[in-house]
mmCIF file of C-alpha atoms in Angstrom:
data_model
loop_
_atom_site.group_PDB
_atom_site.id
_atom_site.type_symbol
_atom_site.label_atom_id
_atom_site.label_comp_id
_atom_site.label_asym_id
_atom_site.label_seq_id
_atom_site.Cartn_x
_atom_site.Cartn_y
_atom_site.Cartn_z
ATOM 1 C CA MET A 1 67.072 98.464 95.691
ATOM 2 C CA PRO A 2 67.283 94.865 94.874
ATOM 3 C CA GLU A 3 66.748 91.903 97.826
ATOM 4 C CA PRO A 4 70.198 90.772 100.151
ATOM 5 C CA ASP A 5 70.220 88.040 98.257
ATOM 6 C CA ALA A 6 71.177 89.507 94.813
ATOM 7 C CA ARG A 7 74.602 90.156 96.109
ATOM 8 C CA PRO A 8 77.240 88.322 94.902
ATOM 9 C CA THR A 9 79.010 85.919 97.048
ATOM 10 C CA GLU A 10 81.961 85.084 94.725
ATOM 11 C CA THR A 11 85.099 87.140 94.597
ATOM 12 C CA THR A 12 87.253 87.450 91.919
ATOM 13 C CA GLY A 13 90.477 86.707 94.438
ATOM 14 C CA TRP A 14 93.589 88.671 95.309
ATOM 15 C CA GLN A 15 94.841 90.249 92.503
ATOM 16 C CA PRO A 16 98.135 92.796 91.875
ATOM 17 C CA ASP A 17 97.011 95.957 92.834
ATOM 18 C CA VAL A 18 97.645 99.484 91.781
ATOM 19 C CA LEU A 19 100.492 100.290 94.324
ATOM 20 C CA ASP A 20 103.678 97.877 94.245
ATOM 21 C CA GLY A 21 104.403 95.171 96.391
ATOM 22 C CA PHE A 22 100.403 95.330 96.933
ATOM 23 C CA GLU A 23 97.282 93.035 96.064
ATOM 24 C CA GLN A 24 93.466 94.426 96.102
ATOM 25 C CA LEU A 25 90.636 92.021 96.858
ATOM 26 C CA THR A 26 87.000 93.042 95.445
ATOM 27 C CA LEU A 27 84.092 92.358 97.594
ATOM 28 C CA PRO A 28 81.084 92.099 95.331
ATOM 29 C CA LEU A 29 78.249 94.109 97.297
ATOM 30 C CA THR A 30 73.826 94.786 97.254
ATOM 31 C CA PRO A 31 73.784 96.459 93.632
ATOM 32 C CA ASP A 32 71.928 99.502 93.960
ATOM 33 C CA ASP A 33 69.492 101.524 91.790
ATOM 34 C CA GLU A 34 73.360 102.716 89.281
ATOM 35 C CA GLY A 35 73.961 99.144 89.534
ATOM 36 C CA GLU A 36 76.950 97.064 90.258
ATOM 37 C CA VAL A 37 78.573 97.885 93.970
ATOM 38 C CA VAL A 38 81.913 96.834 95.268
ATOM 39 C CA ALA A 39 84.522 97.213 98.019
ATOM 40 C CA THR A 40 88.046 96.879 97.474
ATOM 41 C CA LEU A 41 90.189 95.277 100.366
ATOM 42 C CA VAL A 42 94.173 95.847 99.915
ATOM 43 C CA ARG A 43 97.043 94.648 102.034
ATOM 44 C CA ARG A 44 100.848 94.432 101.005
ATOM 45 C CA ARG A 45 101.551 91.145 98.573
ATOM 46 C CA ARG A 46 102.516 88.254 100.241
ATOM 47 C CA ALA A 47 105.252 86.040 98.892
ATOM 48 C CA GLY A 48 103.451 82.622 97.923
ATOM 49 C CA GLY A 49 100.143 83.808 98.673
ATOM 50 C CA GLY A 50 97.175 82.275 101.296
ATOM 51 C CA SER A 51 94.486 83.276 102.635
ATOM 52 C CA ALA A 52 94.212 87.177 104.386
ATOM 53 C CA ALA A 53 93.216 85.225 107.546
ATOM 54 C CA ASP A 54 95.628 83.106 107.599
ATOM 55 C CA PRO A 55 97.873 84.451 110.898
ATOM 56 C CA ARG A 56 101.441 82.274 109.518
ATOM 57 C CA GLU A 57 101.442 84.776 106.576
ATOM 58 C CA SER A 58 105.224 85.911 105.767
ATOM 59 C CA ARG A 59 106.378 89.076 107.179
ATOM 60 C CA ASP A 60 109.251 90.715 107.801
ATOM 61 C CA PRO A 61 110.605 87.820 110.453
ATOM 62 C CA LEU A 62 112.896 90.608 112.370
ATOM 63 C CA VAL A 63 109.649 92.220 113.207
ATOM 64 C CA ALA A 64 107.222 90.060 116.261
ATOM 65 C CA ASP A 65 103.448 89.495 115.342
ATOM 66 C CA ARG A 66 102.052 90.997 117.990
ATOM 67 C CA GLY A 67 98.388 89.636 116.796
ATOM 68 C CA ILE A 68 96.841 92.999 115.833
ATOM 69 C CA ASP A 69 95.304 93.584 112.360
ATOM 70 C CA VAL A 70 94.361 96.823 111.815
ATOM 71 C CA LEU A 71 91.553 98.106 108.944
ATOM 72 C CA TYR A 72 92.496 101.318 107.654
ATOM 73 C CA VAL A 73 89.616 103.486 105.691
ATOM 74 C CA HIS A 74 89.834 106.515 103.975
ATOM 75 C CA GLY A 75 88.041 109.924 103.989
ATOM 76 C CA TRP A 76 85.896 112.260 101.484
ATOM 77 C CA SER A 77 87.003 112.114 98.372
ATOM 78 C CA ASP A 78 89.886 109.904 98.857
ATOM 79 C CA TYR A 79 91.342 106.652 98.351
ATOM 80 C CA PHE A 80 93.964 104.498 100.169
ATOM 81 C CA PHE A 81 97.869 105.165 98.391
ATOM 82 C CA GLN A 82 99.720 105.827 102.079
ATOM 83 C CA THR A 83 102.041 103.128 102.042
ATOM 84 C CA GLU A 84 104.035 104.285 104.552
ATOM 85 C CA LEU A 85 101.121 103.599 106.345
ATOM 86 C CA ALA A 86 100.596 100.416 105.846
ATOM 87 C CA ASP A 87 105.136 100.332 106.539
ATOM 88 C CA PHE A 88 104.534 101.774 110.033
ATOM 89 C CA TRP A 89 101.801 99.432 110.869
ATOM 90 C CA GLU A 90 103.778 96.357 109.698
ATOM 91 C CA ALA A 91 106.543 97.854 111.866
ATOM 92 C CA GLN A 92 104.185 97.401 114.947
ATOM 93 C CA GLY A 93 104.233 94.009 114.288
ATOM 94 C CA ALA A 94 100.623 94.860 112.920
ATOM 95 C CA ARG A 95 99.124 92.850 109.820
ATOM 96 C CA PHE A 96 97.628 96.062 107.893
ATOM 97 C CA PHE A 97 94.258 96.048 106.028
ATOM 98 C CA ALA A 98 93.077 98.862 104.064
ATOM 99 C CA LEU A 99 89.438 99.843 102.524
ATOM 100 C CA ASP A 100 88.777 101.364 99.299
ATOM 101 C CA LEU A 101 84.861 101.939 99.839
ATOM 102 C CA ARG A 102 82.208 101.651 97.631
ATOM 103 C CA LYS A 103 82.106 104.245 94.493
ATOM 104 C CA TYR A 104 85.883 105.329 95.345
ATOM 105 C CA GLY A 105 89.010 104.221 94.320
ATOM 106 C CA ARG A 106 89.269 101.455 93.507
ATOM 107 C CA SER A 107 85.910 100.944 94.124
ATOM 108 C CA LEU A 108 83.965 103.258 91.713
ATOM 109 C CA ARG A 109 82.539 102.382 88.697
ATOM 110 C CA PRO A 110 81.637 103.870 85.064
ATOM 111 C CA GLY A 111 77.783 105.907 85.250
ATOM 112 C CA GLN A 112 77.644 105.822 89.455
ATOM 113 C CA THR A 113 77.948 109.212 91.767
ATOM 114 C CA PRO A 114 81.130 109.552 93.527
ATOM 115 C CA GLY A 115 80.335 108.341 97.091
ATOM 116 C CA PHE A 116 77.426 108.854 97.255
ATOM 117 C CA VAL A 117 75.235 106.845 99.681
ATOM 118 C CA THR A 118 72.513 109.204 101.900
ATOM 119 C CA ASP A 119 73.038 106.982 105.486
ATOM 120 C CA LEU A 120 76.661 106.116 106.980
ATOM 121 C CA ALA A 121 75.373 103.166 108.068
ATOM 122 C CA THR A 122 75.052 102.012 104.565
ATOM 123 C CA TYR A 123 78.883 100.803 105.044
ATOM 124 C CA ASP A 124 78.467 98.724 107.347
ATOM 125 C CA GLU A 125 78.111 96.043 104.333
ATOM 126 C CA ASP A 126 81.601 97.282 103.033
ATOM 127 C CA ILE A 127 82.716 96.686 106.197
ATOM 128 C CA GLU A 128 81.371 93.868 107.226
ATOM 129 C CA ALA A 129 82.532 91.917 104.065
ATOM 130 C CA ALA A 130 86.621 93.318 104.227
ATOM 131 C CA LEU A 131 85.954 92.289 108.298
ATOM 132 C CA THR A 132 85.557 88.647 107.448
ATOM 133 C CA ALA A 133 88.310 88.355 103.536
ATOM 134 C CA MET A 134 90.553 89.237 107.228
ATOM 135 C CA GLY A 135 88.512 86.869 109.278
ATOM 136 C CA HIS A 136 87.403 89.147 111.906
ATOM 137 C CA GLY A 137 83.724 88.294 111.083
ATOM 138 C CA ILE A 138 81.048 87.854 113.195
ATOM 139 C CA LEU A 139 81.487 85.330 115.835
ATOM 140 C CA THR A 140 78.990 82.802 116.234
ATOM 141 C CA ALA A 141 78.854 79.935 118.623
ATOM 142 C CA ASP A 142 81.229 77.970 116.603
ATOM 143 C CA ARG A 143 84.066 80.197 116.460
ATOM 144 C CA PRO A 144 83.247 82.131 119.945
ATOM 145 C CA LYS A 145 86.749 84.533 120.175
ATOM 146 C CA HIS A 146 88.696 86.068 117.461
ATOM 147 C CA GLU A 147 92.291 84.937 117.421
ATOM 148 C CA ARG A 148 94.053 88.554 117.248
ATOM 149 C CA ASN A 149 93.139 92.067 117.724
ATOM 150 C CA LEU A 150 90.962 94.424 115.577
ATOM 151 C CA VAL A 151 92.635 97.951 115.061
ATOM 152 C CA LEU A 152 90.256 100.566 113.378
ATOM 153 C CA MET A 153 91.858 103.432 111.648
ATOM 154 C CA ALA A 154 90.218 105.730 109.612
ATOM 155 C CA HIS A 155 91.032 109.779 108.061
ATOM 156 C CA SER A 156 88.182 112.709 108.025
ATOM 157 C CA THR A 157 84.164 111.379 106.766
ATOM 158 C CA GLY A 158 86.170 107.861 107.712
ATOM 159 C CA GLY A 159 86.372 108.335 111.308
ATOM 160 C CA LEU A 160 82.977 109.493 111.260
ATOM 161 C CA THR A 161 82.237 106.460 109.729
ATOM 162 C CA LEU A 162 84.083 103.916 111.736
ATOM 163 C CA SER A 163 83.451 106.048 115.471
ATOM 164 C CA LEU A 164 79.428 105.236 114.823
ATOM 165 C CA TRP A 165 79.945 101.573 113.664
ATOM 166 C CA THR A 166 82.388 100.857 116.709
ATOM 167 C CA ALA A 167 79.556 102.934 119.280
ATOM 168 C CA ARG A 168 77.772 99.814 117.621
ATOM 169 C CA HIS A 169 80.075 96.975 117.567
ATOM 170 C CA GLN A 170 81.985 97.479 120.460
ATOM 171 C CA ASP A 171 82.863 93.612 121.365
ATOM 172 C CA ARG A 172 84.641 93.193 118.231
ATOM 173 C CA VAL A 173 87.026 96.183 117.775
ATOM 174 C CA ALA A 174 90.126 96.547 120.221
ATOM 175 C CA ALA A 175 91.032 100.419 119.963
ATOM 176 C CA LEU A 176 90.513 103.128 117.027
ATOM 177 C CA VAL A 177 92.477 104.955 115.838
ATOM 178 C CA LEU A 178 90.972 108.227 114.997
ATOM 179 C CA ASN A 179 93.050 110.541 111.588
ATOM 180 C CA SER A 180 91.433 114.473 111.734
ATOM 181 C CA PRO A 181 87.911 112.732 112.168
ATOM 182 C CA TRP A 182 85.084 115.116 110.778
ATOM 183 C CA LEU A 183 83.324 114.611 114.107
ATOM 184 C CA GLU A 184 81.866 118.190 113.684
ATOM 185 C CA PHE A 185 80.542 120.669 111.258
ATOM 186 C CA GLN A 186 82.874 123.436 110.073
ATOM 187 C CA ALA A 187 80.501 125.631 111.512
ATOM 188 C CA ARG A 188 79.894 123.621 114.510
ATOM 189 C CA GLY A 189 76.947 122.440 116.648
ATOM 190 C CA ILE A 190 74.708 125.865 115.668
ATOM 191 C CA GLY A 191 75.561 126.196 111.971
ATOM 192 C CA ARG A 192 74.583 122.198 111.439
ATOM 193 C CA LYS A 193 71.367 122.341 113.319
ATOM 194 C CA VAL A 194 70.458 125.708 111.252
ATOM 195 C CA LEU A 195 71.495 123.802 107.783
ATOM 196 C CA ALA A 196 69.842 120.818 108.863
ATOM 197 C CA PRO A 197 66.514 121.336 107.468
ATOM 198 C CA ALA A 198 67.021 122.769 104.745
ATOM 199 C CA LEU A 199 69.414 119.938 103.482
ATOM 200 C CA GLU A 200 66.623 117.437 104.375
ATOM 201 C CA LEU A 201 63.930 119.178 101.987
ATOM 202 C CA GLN A 202 66.163 119.577 99.405
ATOM 203 C CA ALA A 203 67.523 116.095 100.241
ATOM 204 C CA ARG A 204 63.685 114.550 99.566
ATOM 205 C CA ILE A 205 63.237 116.586 96.357
ATOM 206 C CA ASP A 206 66.460 116.265 94.313
ATOM 207 C CA PRO A 207 68.986 114.179 96.445
ATOM 208 C CA ARG A 208 71.582 113.586 93.595
ATOM 209 C CA ALA A 209 71.093 117.895 93.182
ATOM 210 C CA PRO A 210 74.632 119.428 92.993
ATOM 211 C CA LEU A 211 76.007 121.351 95.975
ATOM 212 C CA PRO A 212 77.699 124.561 95.961
ATOM 213 C CA GLN A 213 81.869 123.401 94.749
ATOM 214 C CA VAL A 214 83.357 124.925 98.322
ATOM 215 C CA ASP A 215 87.009 123.455 97.600
ATOM 216 C CA LEU A 216 88.985 125.758 96.777
ATOM 217 C CA GLY A 217 91.743 123.671 95.425
ATOM 218 C CA PHE A 218 94.272 124.161 98.193
ATOM 219 C CA TYR A 219 94.307 120.486 100.123
ATOM 220 C CA THR A 220 95.313 118.941 96.592
ATOM 221 C CA ARG A 221 98.128 121.820 96.080
ATOM 222 C CA SER A 222 99.911 121.044 99.894
ATOM 223 C CA VAL A 223 99.805 117.457 98.835
ATOM 224 C CA SER A 224 100.604 116.679 95.276
ATOM 225 C CA ARG A 225 103.859 116.477 94.139
ATOM 226 C CA THR A 226 102.055 118.151 90.709
ATOM 227 C CA LEU A 227 102.103 121.055 92.936
ATOM 228 C CA ASP A 228 103.321 122.524 96.444
ATOM 229 C CA GLY A 229 103.312 118.539 97.887
ATOM 230 C CA GLU A 230 105.268 115.218 97.760
ATOM 231 C CA TRP A 231 102.778 112.629 97.267
ATOM 232 C CA ASP A 232 101.604 110.771 94.124
ATOM 233 C CA TYR A 233 98.434 109.487 94.017
ATOM 234 C CA ASP A 234 95.596 109.089 91.073
ATOM 235 C CA LEU A 235 94.307 112.826 91.145
ATOM 236 C CA ALA A 236 90.976 110.891 89.085
ATOM 237 C CA TRP A 237 90.418 108.975 92.349
ATOM 238 C CA ARG A 238 90.943 112.008 94.173
ATOM 239 C CA PRO A 239 90.089 114.962 92.192
ATOM 240 C CA VAL A 240 91.755 118.488 93.178
ATOM 241 C CA ARG A 241 88.647 119.963 94.555
ATOM 242 C CA GLY A 242 86.827 116.579 95.256
ATOM 243 C CA PHE A 243 83.551 114.851 94.012
ATOM 244 C CA PRO A 244 80.888 117.329 94.064
ATOM 245 C CA THR A 245 78.736 116.718 97.433
ATOM 246 C CA HIS A 246 74.721 116.307 96.978
ATOM 247 C CA PRO A 247 72.347 117.628 99.413
ATOM 248 C CA ALA A 248 71.309 114.114 100.764
ATOM 249 C CA TRP A 249 74.993 113.049 101.069
ATOM 250 C CA LEU A 250 75.378 116.287 103.756
ATOM 251 C CA THR A 251 72.485 114.884 105.483
ATOM 252 C CA ALA A 252 73.912 111.668 105.497
ATOM 253 C CA ILE A 253 76.869 113.084 107.588
ATOM 254 C CA LEU A 254 75.274 116.126 109.885
ATOM 255 C CA ARG A 255 73.050 113.396 110.993
ATOM 256 C CA GLY A 256 76.063 111.265 111.920
ATOM 257 C CA GLN A 257 77.837 114.559 113.499
ATOM 258 C CA GLY A 258 74.040 114.772 115.317
ATOM 259 C CA THR A 259 74.286 111.415 116.450
ATOM 260 C CA VAL A 260 78.170 112.351 118.093
ATOM 261 C CA GLU A 261 77.007 114.955 119.605
ATOM 262 C CA ARG A 262 74.657 113.397 121.684
ATOM 263 C CA GLY A 263 77.137 110.866 122.701
ATOM 264 C CA LEU A 264 78.451 106.926 121.884
ATOM 265 C CA GLY A 265 79.598 105.780 124.625
ATOM 266 C CA ILE A 266 82.299 103.931 123.448
ATOM 267 C CA ALA A 267 84.478 102.004 126.309
ATOM 268 C CA VAL A 268 87.108 101.325 123.856
ATOM 269 C CA PRO A 269 90.176 102.823 123.249
ATOM 270 C CA VAL A 270 90.318 105.982 121.193
ATOM 271 C CA LEU A 271 93.329 108.195 120.409
ATOM 272 C CA VAL A 272 92.280 111.290 117.697
ATOM 273 C CA LEU A 273 94.715 113.230 115.518
ATOM 274 C CA LEU A 274 94.491 116.825 114.817
ATOM 275 C CA SER A 275 96.886 119.475 113.854
ATOM 276 C CA ALA A 276 97.386 122.027 115.930
ATOM 277 C CA ARG A 277 95.157 125.091 113.974
ATOM 278 C CA SER A 278 93.155 125.438 110.958
ATOM 279 C CA THR A 279 93.631 128.171 108.107
ATOM 280 C CA LEU A 280 90.304 127.835 106.510
ATOM 281 C CA LEU A 281 90.112 131.098 103.699
ATOM 282 C CA PRO A 282 89.233 131.806 100.695
ATOM 283 C CA THR A 283 92.719 132.712 99.317
ATOM 284 C CA TRP A 284 96.099 130.972 99.206
ATOM 285 C CA SER A 285 98.355 131.148 102.084
ATOM 286 C CA PRO A 286 102.175 129.803 103.158
ATOM 287 C CA GLU A 287 99.983 128.754 106.452
ATOM 288 C CA MET A 288 98.313 126.064 104.773
ATOM 289 C CA MET A 289 101.358 123.723 103.800
ATOM 290 C CA ARG A 290 101.636 123.565 108.291
ATOM 291 C CA SER A 291 97.418 123.053 109.011
ATOM 292 C CA ASP A 292 94.382 122.025 108.723
ATOM 293 C CA THR A 293 92.817 123.772 105.667
ATOM 294 C CA ALA A 294 89.833 121.358 105.628
ATOM 295 C CA LEU A 295 87.909 121.619 108.892
ATOM 296 C CA ASP A 296 87.683 122.695 112.036
ATOM 297 C CA VAL A 297 90.195 120.857 114.433
ATOM 298 C CA VAL A 298 88.725 122.987 117.471
ATOM 299 C CA GLY A 299 85.535 122.676 117.167
ATOM 300 C CA ILE A 300 86.487 118.584 116.177
ATOM 301 C CA ALA A 301 88.590 118.633 119.351
ATOM 302 C CA ARG A 302 85.995 119.501 121.667
ATOM 303 C CA ARG A 303 83.651 116.916 119.963
ATOM 304 C CA SER A 304 86.017 114.537 120.314
ATOM 305 C CA THR A 305 85.465 113.806 123.805
ATOM 306 C CA ASP A 306 81.532 113.041 123.050
ATOM 307 C CA LEU A 307 82.965 109.878 121.723
ATOM 308 C CA GLY A 308 83.817 108.221 124.888
ATOM 309 C CA SER A 309 85.445 107.356 128.128
ATOM 310 C CA GLN A 310 89.267 106.815 126.943
ATOM 311 C CA VAL A 311 90.039 109.295 124.686
ATOM 312 C CA THR A 312 93.972 110.414 123.693
ATOM 313 C CA LEU A 313 93.293 113.515 121.958
ATOM 314 C CA THR A 314 96.888 114.918 120.590
ATOM 315 C CA ARG A 315 97.238 118.349 118.523
ATOM 316 C CA ILE A 316 100.511 118.395 116.158
ATOM 317 C CA ASP A 317 101.661 121.094 115.710
ATOM 318 C CA GLY A 318 102.301 121.960 111.295
ATOM 319 C CA ALA A 319 99.920 118.577 110.259
ATOM 320 C CA LEU A 320 97.503 118.984 106.938
ATOM 321 C CA HIS A 321 94.368 117.291 107.242
ATOM 322 C CA ASP A 322 95.563 113.864 106.807
ATOM 323 C CA VAL A 323 98.367 114.138 108.847
ATOM 324 C CA VAL A 324 100.467 110.870 107.838
ATOM 325 C CA LEU A 325 101.160 113.881 104.715
ATOM 326 C CA SER A 326 102.686 116.373 106.355
ATOM 327 C CA ALA A 327 105.918 116.479 106.056
ATOM 328 C CA PRO A 328 108.538 114.788 107.154
ATOM 329 C CA PRO A 329 108.991 115.590 110.516
ATOM 330 C CA VAL A 330 105.633 116.023 111.536
ATOM 331 C CA ARG A 331 104.532 112.819 110.355
ATOM 332 C CA ALA A 332 107.273 111.285 111.981
ATOM 333 C CA GLU A 333 105.958 112.980 115.621
ATOM 334 C CA ALA A 334 102.827 110.931 114.964
ATOM 335 C CA TYR A 335 103.756 107.799 114.231
ATOM 336 C CA GLN A 336 106.005 107.958 117.480
ATOM 337 C CA ASP A 337 102.673 109.034 118.935
ATOM 338 C CA ILE A 338 100.010 106.351 117.712
ATOM 339 C CA ALA A 339 102.705 103.805 118.438
ATOM 340 C CA THR A 340 103.556 105.094 122.461
ATOM 341 C CA TRP A 341 99.280 104.756 122.738
ATOM 342 C CA VAL A 342 99.368 100.942 120.908
ATOM 343 C CA ARG A 343 101.380 99.956 123.261
ATOM 344 C CA GLY A 344 99.807 101.576 126.688
ATOM 345 C CA TYR A 345 96.696 100.508 125.308
ATOM 346 C CA VAL A 346 96.351 98.052 123.106
ATOM 347 C CA PRO A 347 96.801 94.423 123.932
ATOM 348 C CA ASP A 348 98.676 92.081 122.151
ATOM 349 C CA ARG A 349 95.915 89.429 121.805
ATOM 350 C CA PRO A 350 92.224 88.302 122.759
ATOM 351 C CA PRO A 351 92.281 86.933 126.200
ATOM 352 C CA PRO A 352 91.267 83.977 127.065
ATOM 353 C CA PRO A 353 87.336 83.041 127.244
ATOM 354 C CA GLU A 354 87.471 82.737 131.056
ATOM 355 C CA GLU A 355 88.833 85.849 130.962
ATOM 356 C CA ASP A 356 85.983 88.081 129.282
ATOM 357 C CA ALA A 357 84.671 89.879 132.073
ATOM 358 C CA ALA A 358 86.164 92.628 134.798
ATOM 359 C CA PRO A 359 84.812 91.173 138.405
ATOM 360 C CA ASP A 360 82.424 93.908 138.453
ATOM 361 C CA GLY A 361 80.617 92.483 134.981
ATOM 362 C CA TRP A 362 81.818 96.270 133.592
ATOM 363 C CA ALA A 363 85.012 96.006 131.510
ATOM 364 C CA PRO A 364 86.418 93.866 129.640
ATOM 365 C CA ALA A 365 89.623 92.464 131.466
ATOM 366 C CA ARG A 366 91.291 92.036 128.075
ATOM 367 C CA TRP A 367 91.703 96.226 129.269
ATOM 368 C CA ALA A 368 93.541 95.152 132.802
ATOM 369 C CA GLY A 369 96.988 95.960 133.228
ATOM 370 C CA ARG A 370 96.824 98.716 130.590
ATOM 371 C CA ALA A 371 98.240 102.561 131.283
ATOM 372 C CA ALA A 372 96.875 104.375 133.831
ATOM 373 C CA GLY A 373 93.188 106.146 133.478
ATOM 374 C CA THR A 374 91.044 103.555 132.356
ATOM 375 C CA VAL A 375 87.718 105.687 132.779
ATOM 376 C CA ARG A 376 88.666 108.653 131.738
ATOM 377 C CA ASP A 377 89.618 110.995 128.830
ATOM 378 C CA THR A 378 93.292 111.422 128.756
ATOM 379 C CA VAL A 379 93.270 114.556 126.675
ATOM 380 C CA ARG A 380 96.772 116.260 125.437
ATOM 381 C CA GLY A 381 97.304 119.744 124.084
ATOM 382 C CA TRP A 382 94.295 121.430 124.873
ATOM 383 C CA PHE A 383 95.438 124.078 126.402
ATOM 384 C CA GLY A 384 99.004 126.035 124.846
ATOM 385 C CA ARG A 385 98.668 124.740 121.245
ATOM 386 C CA SER A 386 94.975 125.523 120.341
ATOM 387 C CA GLY A 387 93.922 126.402 116.553
#
């Protein structure tokens, strides 16, 4: 592994993206044993160019700028292509950015093992590079406050990664939105603890050994326009049966889920979006067009209470694993739920420095005046809509 100073310091600048109307920024990272490593930041193309960190960039003049920046991170065997999600956040008065992590999508290079890491904390470098480009880099004495609030949003494995990252960097985050986060193994805690020792041994012997293929392609069938879904995307970057999995990677996932089980202590508001039910079967069923075919949503719903003290759980009937790829009426409900939650829980801009501490010294005063229930879990949909 190269020393940290081997990381390139220059980027190629914003370039046209594969998505019409968007642009991308390559973020060089520290090379690893497979060679060059990069992450890729994506945003709406701005008239006249300009810096991603410049809040004066052109935007819809009819939408008031709320002083919020959103960074979205995809899930396993995935990349950013959900332009409707960008439309939604920009309609809320936020600036939207998406990150293709190392060895995924735009960031995947020839000869690399797709999605492979041995520790989810490896992504700290990717996230930090993206935040720096967005104007949310690490604060210094010369820059004690950011001018805009940061909202993180992530799907599935990205939701696990950003939950762990948020727990370690809470002073930099205003809120966290999780779309079907992989907070718990499908066999739940007992299955995870039974499987972990054998996987850890295999990871030490052959970390990149292929694991049995468990993705039968049903999820792709429900979302891809080439099959029964409505979405167009690159099947090389999001394969029909997903990328091959490996012992060291799955060990990293199980360790991350174990950390969640012990409690993350996140104090900032968290919104968790899940389908009302899962359909985990070895054969195709039409119900897979209206449910989560990847994860056990009941196990994740229960595990979500271990994230922190301000968790809102929304169970959406008819939702797919990626809630924002569900049928139009379903994702419209999801977007309405997010918009309502944002209005209640996310302040428009960071407070002046003198308002940093509440009188008791426990919680930032920036959360004052938010919806009631500041120090409790708001869990909606546990009864009557369970899977």
